[in-house]
XYZ file of C-alpha atoms in Angstrom:
92
model
C 3.068 14.627 19.392
C 6.484 15.982 18.660
C 8.034 17.095 15.569
C 9.878 14.492 13.278
C 13.525 15.405 12.332
C 14.475 14.583 8.286
C 17.751 13.273 7.584
C 19.592 16.435 7.097
C 18.016 17.701 10.170
C 19.538 14.892 12.918
C 22.656 14.406 10.917
C 22.857 18.645 11.827
C 21.704 17.647 15.354
C 24.629 15.044 15.433
C 27.480 17.646 14.199
C 26.244 20.385 16.909
C 27.086 17.645 19.296
C 30.299 16.523 17.764
C 29.044 13.542 17.755
C 30.080 10.673 14.713
C 27.051 8.831 13.379
C 29.337 5.863 14.174
C 29.524 6.493 18.107
C 26.012 7.566 17.981
C 24.734 4.280 16.675
C 26.734 2.277 18.592
C 26.186 4.047 22.122
C 22.335 3.614 20.993
C 22.805 -0.159 19.940
C 22.048 0.175 16.645
C 24.480 -0.722 13.385
C 26.645 1.831 11.796
C 25.644 1.296 8.538
C 21.838 1.153 8.996
C 22.021 4.592 10.719
C 23.990 6.253 7.842
C 21.830 4.570 5.695
C 18.571 6.677 7.432
C 20.582 9.917 7.473
C 21.794 9.486 3.350
C 18.058 9.063 2.833
C 19.099 5.305 1.411
C 16.855 4.073 3.832
C 13.383 5.297 5.057
C 13.601 3.039 7.899
C 10.350 1.220 7.607
C 11.065 -2.176 9.397
C 13.512 -4.192 12.029
C 16.558 -2.367 13.072
C 15.940 0.227 10.860
C 12.749 1.485 12.192
C 13.797 1.487 15.733
C 16.835 3.487 15.089
C 14.657 5.826 12.466
C 12.303 6.207 15.575
C 15.275 7.322 18.377
C 16.568 9.320 16.006
C 13.369 11.607 15.784
C 12.920 10.318 12.178
C 10.187 8.541 12.482
C 7.269 8.738 15.287
C 7.057 5.662 17.658
C 4.126 3.594 18.241
C 0.718 4.941 19.957
C 1.011 4.408 23.290
C -1.416 0.662 24.318
C -1.266 0.431 20.604
C -1.179 -3.511 20.418
C 2.080 -5.056 18.187
C 1.239 -6.887 15.669
C 2.860 -9.675 15.899
C 1.627 -10.157 19.578
C -0.352 -13.301 20.010
C 1.518 -14.640 17.067
C 2.351 -18.500 17.199
C 6.110 -18.626 17.640
C 7.975 -20.350 14.855
C 9.328 -23.868 15.915
C 13.026 -23.764 16.241
C 15.551 -26.713 14.611
C 14.902 -29.719 15.444
C 14.968 -33.877 15.075
C 11.401 -35.434 14.066
C 11.019 -36.339 17.451
C 10.903 -32.488 18.868
C 14.324 -33.170 20.311
C 17.414 -31.128 19.404
C 20.843 -33.042 17.651
C 23.690 -33.076 18.807
C 26.487 -31.154 16.987
C 28.340 -33.427 14.209
C 32.119 -34.206 15.164
């Protein structure tokens, strides 16, 4: 297991390499505001995109190799449809 960084250490890591928070976030497919919140300590990165960004920054551990995802096998929610199961045409 790798050593996790603190938000201060992750911010210093970016600074040492001359990379802004926004540039790192966009290059890794995250919203800059989410990454900034992680590095400022306003978010712990427990869920969703913040969690994925925290793992990428080294603030949180990734899931164990081979560990089943909590939603694997959960039924998918139905999308918007009419009563007969077909999608309606857009209103004009």
